[in-house]
PDB file of C-alpha atoms in Angstrom:
ATOM      1  CA  UNK A   1     120.991 102.996 193.288  1.00 40.00           C
ATOM      2  CA  UNK A   2     121.583 101.271 196.628  1.00 36.00           C
ATOM      3  CA  UNK A   3     124.654  99.652 197.186  1.00 33.00           C
ATOM      4  CA  UNK A   4     123.524  95.963 197.793  1.00 32.00           C
ATOM      5  CA  UNK A   5     121.442  96.460 194.967  1.00 30.00           C
ATOM      6  CA  UNK A   6     124.210  97.721 192.829  1.00 32.00           C
ATOM      7  CA  UNK A   7     126.343  94.751 193.994  1.00 30.00           C
ATOM      8  CA  UNK A   8     123.339  92.364 193.031  1.00 32.00           C
ATOM      9  CA  UNK A   9     123.205  93.946 189.521  1.00 33.00           C
ATOM     10  CA  UNK A  10     126.624  93.371 188.846  1.00 31.00           C
ATOM     11  CA  UNK A  11     126.312  89.863 189.953  1.00 33.00           C
ATOM     12  CA  UNK A  12     123.534  89.255 187.515  1.00 33.00           C
ATOM     13  CA  UNK A  13     125.555  90.956 184.605  1.00 32.00           C
ATOM     14  CA  UNK A  14     128.355  88.853 185.180  1.00 33.00           C
ATOM     15  CA  UNK A  15     126.561  85.554 184.640  1.00 35.00           C
ATOM     16  CA  UNK A  16     123.480  87.076 182.845  1.00 35.00           C
ATOM     17  CA  UNK A  17     122.057  85.118 180.263  1.00 36.00           C
ATOM     18  CA  UNK A  18     123.166  85.955 176.447  1.00 38.00           C
ATOM     19  CA  UNK A  19     121.321  86.910 173.588  1.00 38.00           C
ATOM     20  CA  UNK A  20     118.119  88.520 174.598  1.00 40.00           C
ATOM     21  CA  UNK A  21     118.182  86.148 177.660  1.00 37.00           C
ATOM     22  CA  UNK A  22     118.936  82.595 177.338  1.00 39.00           C
ATOM     23  CA  UNK A  23     117.425  80.437 179.983  1.00 36.00           C
ATOM     24  CA  UNK A  24     120.388  80.341 182.862  1.00 35.00           C
ATOM     25  CA  UNK A  25     121.157  77.287 184.488  1.00 34.00           C
ATOM     26  CA  UNK A  26     120.274  77.172 188.085  1.00 32.00           C
ATOM     27  CA  UNK A  27     123.610  77.324 189.210  1.00 32.00           C
ATOM     28  CA  UNK A  28     124.459  80.701 187.501  1.00 33.00           C
ATOM     29  CA  UNK A  29     122.556  82.371 190.172  1.00 34.00           C
ATOM     30  CA  UNK A  30     120.498  84.763 187.314  1.00 38.00           C
ATOM     31  CA  UNK A  31     116.931  84.117 187.685  1.00 40.00           C
ATOM     32  CA  UNK A  32     115.669  82.421 184.411  1.00 45.00           C
ATOM     33  CA  UNK A  33     113.170  84.093 182.026  1.00 45.00           C
ATOM     34  CA  UNK A  34     110.032  82.595 183.290  1.00 45.00           C
ATOM     35  CA  UNK A  35     106.899  82.263 181.366  1.00 55.00           C
ATOM     36  CA  UNK A  36     105.213  84.852 183.600  1.00 71.00           C
ATOM     37  CA  UNK A  37     107.795  87.591 184.629  1.00 85.00           C
ATOM     38  CA  UNK A  38     111.002  88.962 183.496  1.00 88.00           C
ATOM     39  CA  UNK A  39     112.016  91.929 186.038  1.00 90.00           C
ATOM     40  CA  UNK A  40     113.132  95.183 184.499  1.00 91.00           C
ATOM     41  CA  UNK A  41     117.023  94.977 185.292  1.00 88.00           C
ATOM     42  CA  UNK A  42     117.383  91.732 183.912  1.00 89.00           C
ATOM     43  CA  UNK A  43     115.398  92.680 180.720  1.00 92.00           C
ATOM     44  CA  UNK A  44     117.262  95.932 180.251  1.00 89.00           C
ATOM     45  CA  UNK A  45     120.916  94.651 180.896  1.00 85.00           C
ATOM     46  CA  UNK A  46     120.399  91.576 179.069  1.00 90.00           C
ATOM     47  CA  UNK A  47     118.967  93.254 175.797  1.00 90.00           C
ATOM     48  CA  UNK A  48     121.997  95.795 175.681  1.00 89.00           C
ATOM     49  CA  UNK A  49     124.471  93.304 175.446  1.00 88.00           C
ATOM     50  CA  UNK A  50     122.257  90.859 173.389  1.00 92.00           C
ATOM     51  CA  UNK A  51     121.631  93.630 171.055  1.00 93.00           C
ATOM     52  CA  UNK A  52     125.232  94.833 170.595  1.00 93.00           C
ATOM     53  CA  UNK A  53     126.218  90.977 169.845  1.00 94.00           C
ATOM     54  CA  UNK A  54     123.451  90.910 166.968  1.00 95.00           C
ATOM     55  CA  UNK A  55     125.231  94.016 165.493  1.00 96.00           C
ATOM     56  CA  UNK A  56     128.662  92.507 166.206  1.00 96.00           C
ATOM     57  CA  UNK A  57     128.300  89.061 164.876  1.00 97.00           C
ATOM     58  CA  UNK A  58     126.118  90.498 161.748  1.00 97.00           C
ATOM     59  CA  UNK A  59     129.113  92.910 160.877  1.00 97.00           C
ATOM     60  CA  UNK A  60     131.463  89.811 160.865  1.00 97.00           C
ATOM     61  CA  UNK A  61     129.104  88.020 158.484  1.00 97.00           C
ATOM     62  CA  UNK A  62     129.217  90.984 156.165  1.00 96.00           C
ATOM     63  CA  UNK A  63     132.896  90.418 156.188  1.00 94.00           C
ATOM     64  CA  UNK A  64     133.153  86.863 156.132  1.00 91.00           C
ATOM     65  CA  UNK A  65     132.737  84.414 152.785  1.00 83.00           C
ATOM     66  CA  UNK A  66     128.861  83.441 153.311  1.00 93.00           C
ATOM     67  CA  UNK A  67     126.013  83.027 151.175  1.00 96.00           C
ATOM     68  CA  UNK A  68     124.317  86.078 149.557  1.00 96.00           C
ATOM     69  CA  UNK A  69     121.124  85.275 151.423  1.00 97.00           C
ATOM     70  CA  UNK A  70     123.082  85.177 154.795  1.00 97.00           C
ATOM     71  CA  UNK A  71     124.891  88.620 153.841  1.00 96.00           C
ATOM     72  CA  UNK A  72     121.113  89.812 153.267  1.00 97.00           C
ATOM     73  CA  UNK A  73     119.941  88.811 156.536  1.00 98.00           C
ATOM     74  CA  UNK A  74     123.229  90.194 158.339  1.00 98.00           C
ATOM     75  CA  UNK A  75     122.751  93.413 156.670  1.00 98.00           C
ATOM     76  CA  UNK A  76     119.063  93.465 157.885  1.00 97.00           C
ATOM     77  CA  UNK A  77     120.357  92.443 161.623  1.00 97.00           C
ATOM     78  CA  UNK A  78     122.535  95.389 161.658  1.00 97.00           C
ATOM     79  CA  UNK A  79     120.149  97.730 160.403  1.00 98.00           C
ATOM     80  CA  UNK A  80     117.422  96.454 162.474  1.00 97.00           C
ATOM     81  CA  UNK A  81     119.298  96.087 165.892  1.00 96.00           C
ATOM     82  CA  UNK A  82     120.765  99.417 165.491  1.00 95.00           C
ATOM     83  CA  UNK A  83     117.443 100.683 165.193  1.00 96.00           C
ATOM     84  CA  UNK A  84     116.267  98.705 168.379  1.00 95.00           C
ATOM     85  CA  UNK A  85     119.247 100.410 170.178  1.00 92.00           C
ATOM     86  CA  UNK A  86     117.761 103.528 169.297  1.00 94.00           C
ATOM     87  CA  UNK A  87     114.394 102.986 170.323  1.00 95.00           C
ATOM     88  CA  UNK A  88     115.765 101.393 173.410  1.00 93.00           C
ATOM     89  CA  UNK A  89     117.418 104.593 174.311  1.00 91.00           C
ATOM     90  CA  UNK A  90     114.138 106.678 173.696  1.00 93.00           C
ATOM     91  CA  UNK A  91     112.211 104.341 175.919  1.00 93.00           C
ATOM     92  CA  UNK A  92     115.164 104.719 178.683  1.00 90.00           C
ATOM     93  CA  UNK A  93     114.633 108.499 178.538  1.00 90.00           C
ATOM     94  CA  UNK A  94     110.863 107.947 179.545  1.00 92.00           C
ATOM     95  CA  UNK A  95     111.189 105.095 181.580  1.00 90.00           C
ATOM     96  CA  UNK A  96     110.957 104.763 185.623  1.00 86.00           C
ATOM     97  CA  UNK A  97     113.476 102.199 185.947  1.00 78.00           C
ATOM     98  CA  UNK A  98     116.340 103.188 188.151  1.00 68.00           C
ATOM     99  CA  UNK A  99     118.510 100.620 186.716  1.00 63.00           C
ATOM    100  CA  UNK A 100     121.967 102.415 185.672  1.00 60.00           C
ATOM    101  CA  UNK A 101     121.799 100.900 182.093  1.00 62.00           C
ATOM    102  CA  UNK A 102     122.508 103.043 179.010  1.00 60.00           C
ATOM    103  CA  UNK A 103     122.194 101.772 175.407  1.00 57.00           C
ATOM    104  CA  UNK A 104     125.649 101.609 174.607  1.00 60.00           C
ATOM    105  CA  UNK A 105     126.014  99.632 177.917  1.00 59.00           C
ATOM    106  CA  UNK A 106     129.143  98.057 179.332  1.00 64.00           C
ATOM    107  CA  UNK A 107     131.129  95.426 177.218  1.00 75.00           C
ATOM    108  CA  UNK A 108     129.357  92.512 176.073  1.00 86.00           C
ATOM    109  CA  UNK A 109     128.294  90.147 178.747  1.00 87.00           C
ATOM    110  CA  UNK A 110     130.464  87.202 179.011  1.00 91.00           C
ATOM    111  CA  UNK A 111     128.331  84.640 177.059  1.00 90.00           C
ATOM    112  CA  UNK A 112     127.870  87.321 174.237  1.00 91.00           C
ATOM    113  CA  UNK A 113     131.523  87.968 174.138  1.00 93.00           C
ATOM    114  CA  UNK A 114     132.380  84.275 174.123  1.00 93.00           C
ATOM    115  CA  UNK A 115     129.877  83.772 171.026  1.00 94.00           C
ATOM    116  CA  UNK A 116     131.567  86.464 169.224  1.00 95.00           C
ATOM    117  CA  UNK A 117     135.116  85.237 169.817  1.00 95.00           C
ATOM    118  CA  UNK A 118     134.049  81.681 168.542  1.00 95.00           C
ATOM    119  CA  UNK A 119     132.752  83.416 165.338  1.00 97.00           C
ATOM    120  CA  UNK A 120     135.710  85.948 164.837  1.00 96.00           C
ATOM    121  CA  UNK A 121     137.656  82.688 164.666  1.00 95.00           C
ATOM    122  CA  UNK A 122     135.613  80.790 162.133  1.00 96.00           C
ATOM    123  CA  UNK A 123     135.545  81.382 158.397  1.00 93.00           C
ATOM    124  CA  UNK A 124     133.580  80.541 155.341  1.00 92.00           C
ATOM    125  CA  UNK A 125     130.804  77.524 155.823  1.00 94.00           C
ATOM    126  CA  UNK A 126     132.205  77.119 159.398  1.00 96.00           C
ATOM    127  CA  UNK A 127     131.200  80.761 160.237  1.00 97.00           C
ATOM    128  CA  UNK A 128     127.995  80.654 158.510  1.00 97.00           C
ATOM    129  CA  UNK A 129     126.646  77.377 160.088  1.00 97.00           C
ATOM    130  CA  UNK A 130     127.702  78.649 163.681  1.00 97.00           C
ATOM    131  CA  UNK A 131     126.525  82.228 162.674  1.00 98.00           C
ATOM    132  CA  UNK A 132     122.823  80.895 161.718  1.00 98.00           C
ATOM    133  CA  UNK A 133     122.716  78.578 164.828  1.00 97.00           C
ATOM    134  CA  UNK A 134     123.639  81.734 167.063  1.00 96.00           C
ATOM    135  CA  UNK A 135     120.889  83.653 165.461  1.00 96.00           C
ATOM    136  CA  UNK A 136     118.210  80.992 165.608  1.00 96.00           C
ATOM    137  CA  UNK A 137     119.041  80.606 169.237  1.00 94.00           C
ATOM    138  CA  UNK A 138     119.394  84.357 170.163  1.00 93.00           C
ATOM    139  CA  UNK A 139     115.967  85.170 168.397  1.00 94.00           C
ATOM    140  CA  UNK A 140     113.844  82.466 169.937  1.00 95.00           C
ATOM    141  CA  UNK A 141     115.224  83.808 173.254  1.00 92.00           C
ATOM    142  CA  UNK A 142     114.632  87.364 172.500  1.00 93.00           C
ATOM    143  CA  UNK A 143     110.998  86.328 171.302  1.00 95.00           C
ATOM    144  CA  UNK A 144     110.395  84.550 174.558  1.00 95.00           C
ATOM    145  CA  UNK A 145     111.924  87.479 176.655  1.00 95.00           C
ATOM    146  CA  UNK A 146     110.416  90.414 174.903  1.00 96.00           C
ATOM    147  CA  UNK A 147     106.651  88.709 174.795  1.00 96.00           C
ATOM    148  CA  UNK A 148     106.942  88.148 178.471  1.00 96.00           C
ATOM    149  CA  UNK A 149     108.175  91.445 179.073  1.00 96.00           C
ATOM    150  CA  UNK A 150     105.799  93.169 176.897  1.00 96.00           C
ATOM    151  CA  UNK A 151     102.918  91.221 178.852  1.00 95.00           C
ATOM    152  CA  UNK A 152     104.438  91.514 182.332  1.00 93.00           C
ATOM    153  CA  UNK A 153     106.852  94.009 182.459  1.00 94.00           C
ATOM    154  CA  UNK A 154     106.589  96.662 185.095  1.00 92.00           C
ATOM    155  CA  UNK A 155     108.127  99.747 183.622  1.00 94.00           C
ATOM    156  CA  UNK A 156     105.382 101.184 180.997  1.00 95.00           C
ATOM    157  CA  UNK A 157     107.794 102.801 178.590  1.00 96.00           C
ATOM    158  CA  UNK A 158     110.184  99.641 178.545  1.00 96.00           C
ATOM    159  CA  UNK A 159     106.901  97.495 178.174  1.00 96.00           C
ATOM    160  CA  UNK A 160     105.722  99.425 175.144  1.00 97.00           C
ATOM    161  CA  UNK A 161     109.355  99.238 173.560  1.00 97.00           C
ATOM    162  CA  UNK A 162     109.169  95.593 174.013  1.00 97.00           C
ATOM    163  CA  UNK A 163     105.646  95.079 172.262  1.00 97.00           C
ATOM    164  CA  UNK A 164     106.810  97.307 169.384  1.00 97.00           C
ATOM    165  CA  UNK A 165     110.170  95.461 168.910  1.00 97.00           C
ATOM    166  CA  UNK A 166     108.484  92.095 169.292  1.00 96.00           C
ATOM    167  CA  UNK A 167     107.172  92.153 165.499  1.00 96.00           C
ATOM    168  CA  UNK A 168     110.624  92.837 164.244  1.00 96.00           C
ATOM    169  CA  UNK A 169     112.259  89.928 166.418  1.00 97.00           C
ATOM    170  CA  UNK A 170     109.340  87.495 165.345  1.00 97.00           C
ATOM    171  CA  UNK A 171     110.201  88.346 161.625  1.00 97.00           C
ATOM    172  CA  UNK A 172     113.825  87.877 162.117  1.00 97.00           C
ATOM    173  CA  UNK A 173     113.179  84.394 163.937  1.00 97.00           C
ATOM    174  CA  UNK A 174     111.094  83.105 160.807  1.00 97.00           C
ATOM    175  CA  UNK A 175     114.274  84.610 158.323  1.00 97.00           C
ATOM    176  CA  UNK A 176     116.775  82.687 160.305  1.00 97.00           C
ATOM    177  CA  UNK A 177     114.573  79.362 160.507  1.00 96.00           C
ATOM    178  CA  UNK A 178     114.416  79.690 156.737  1.00 96.00           C
ATOM    179  CA  UNK A 179     118.094  80.307 156.274  1.00 97.00           C
ATOM    180  CA  UNK A 180     118.852  77.207 158.593  1.00 96.00           C
ATOM    181  CA  UNK A 181     116.556  75.086 156.381  1.00 96.00           C
ATOM    182  CA  UNK A 182     118.465  75.992 153.368  1.00 95.00           C
ATOM    183  CA  UNK A 183     122.021  75.869 154.847  1.00 94.00           C
TER     184      UNK A 183
END
């Protein structure tokens, strides 16, 4: 990777949107997820951190005092997002991207880490409410990013990964909406 591109990518990672590409404010310097295009570097870097956030926050939910239906959802998140990480790894092996991304990735992006830190400080009803809110936001953004990349992505292997993963993300989005309505 060319040095100036690597520096630009580092800058993107430092301010990248969380939870599968939350729309960035214009002042962050990160291109927002548009309705028409998500570039491969943004897609790959964002999803690695967001996927890890999904797993780690859901593992916390399994340990915290949450309702049984929220625990069922959290267990599903751990299972499905672990599989998504494995599927992403397989897609990367056949992709054309030159991004230096691995499924394990770097530490969580700052926004994802901040959200995880918020959750770690909470228990019981406060944790449950924040967890459901963050999962709702994360899946709304994930569906938007994956839908866009599945339609207009420029890497065939990653585009196919996005298409295959999208159905699961939509199911998660519906499930968490149901939880939000109940809790």
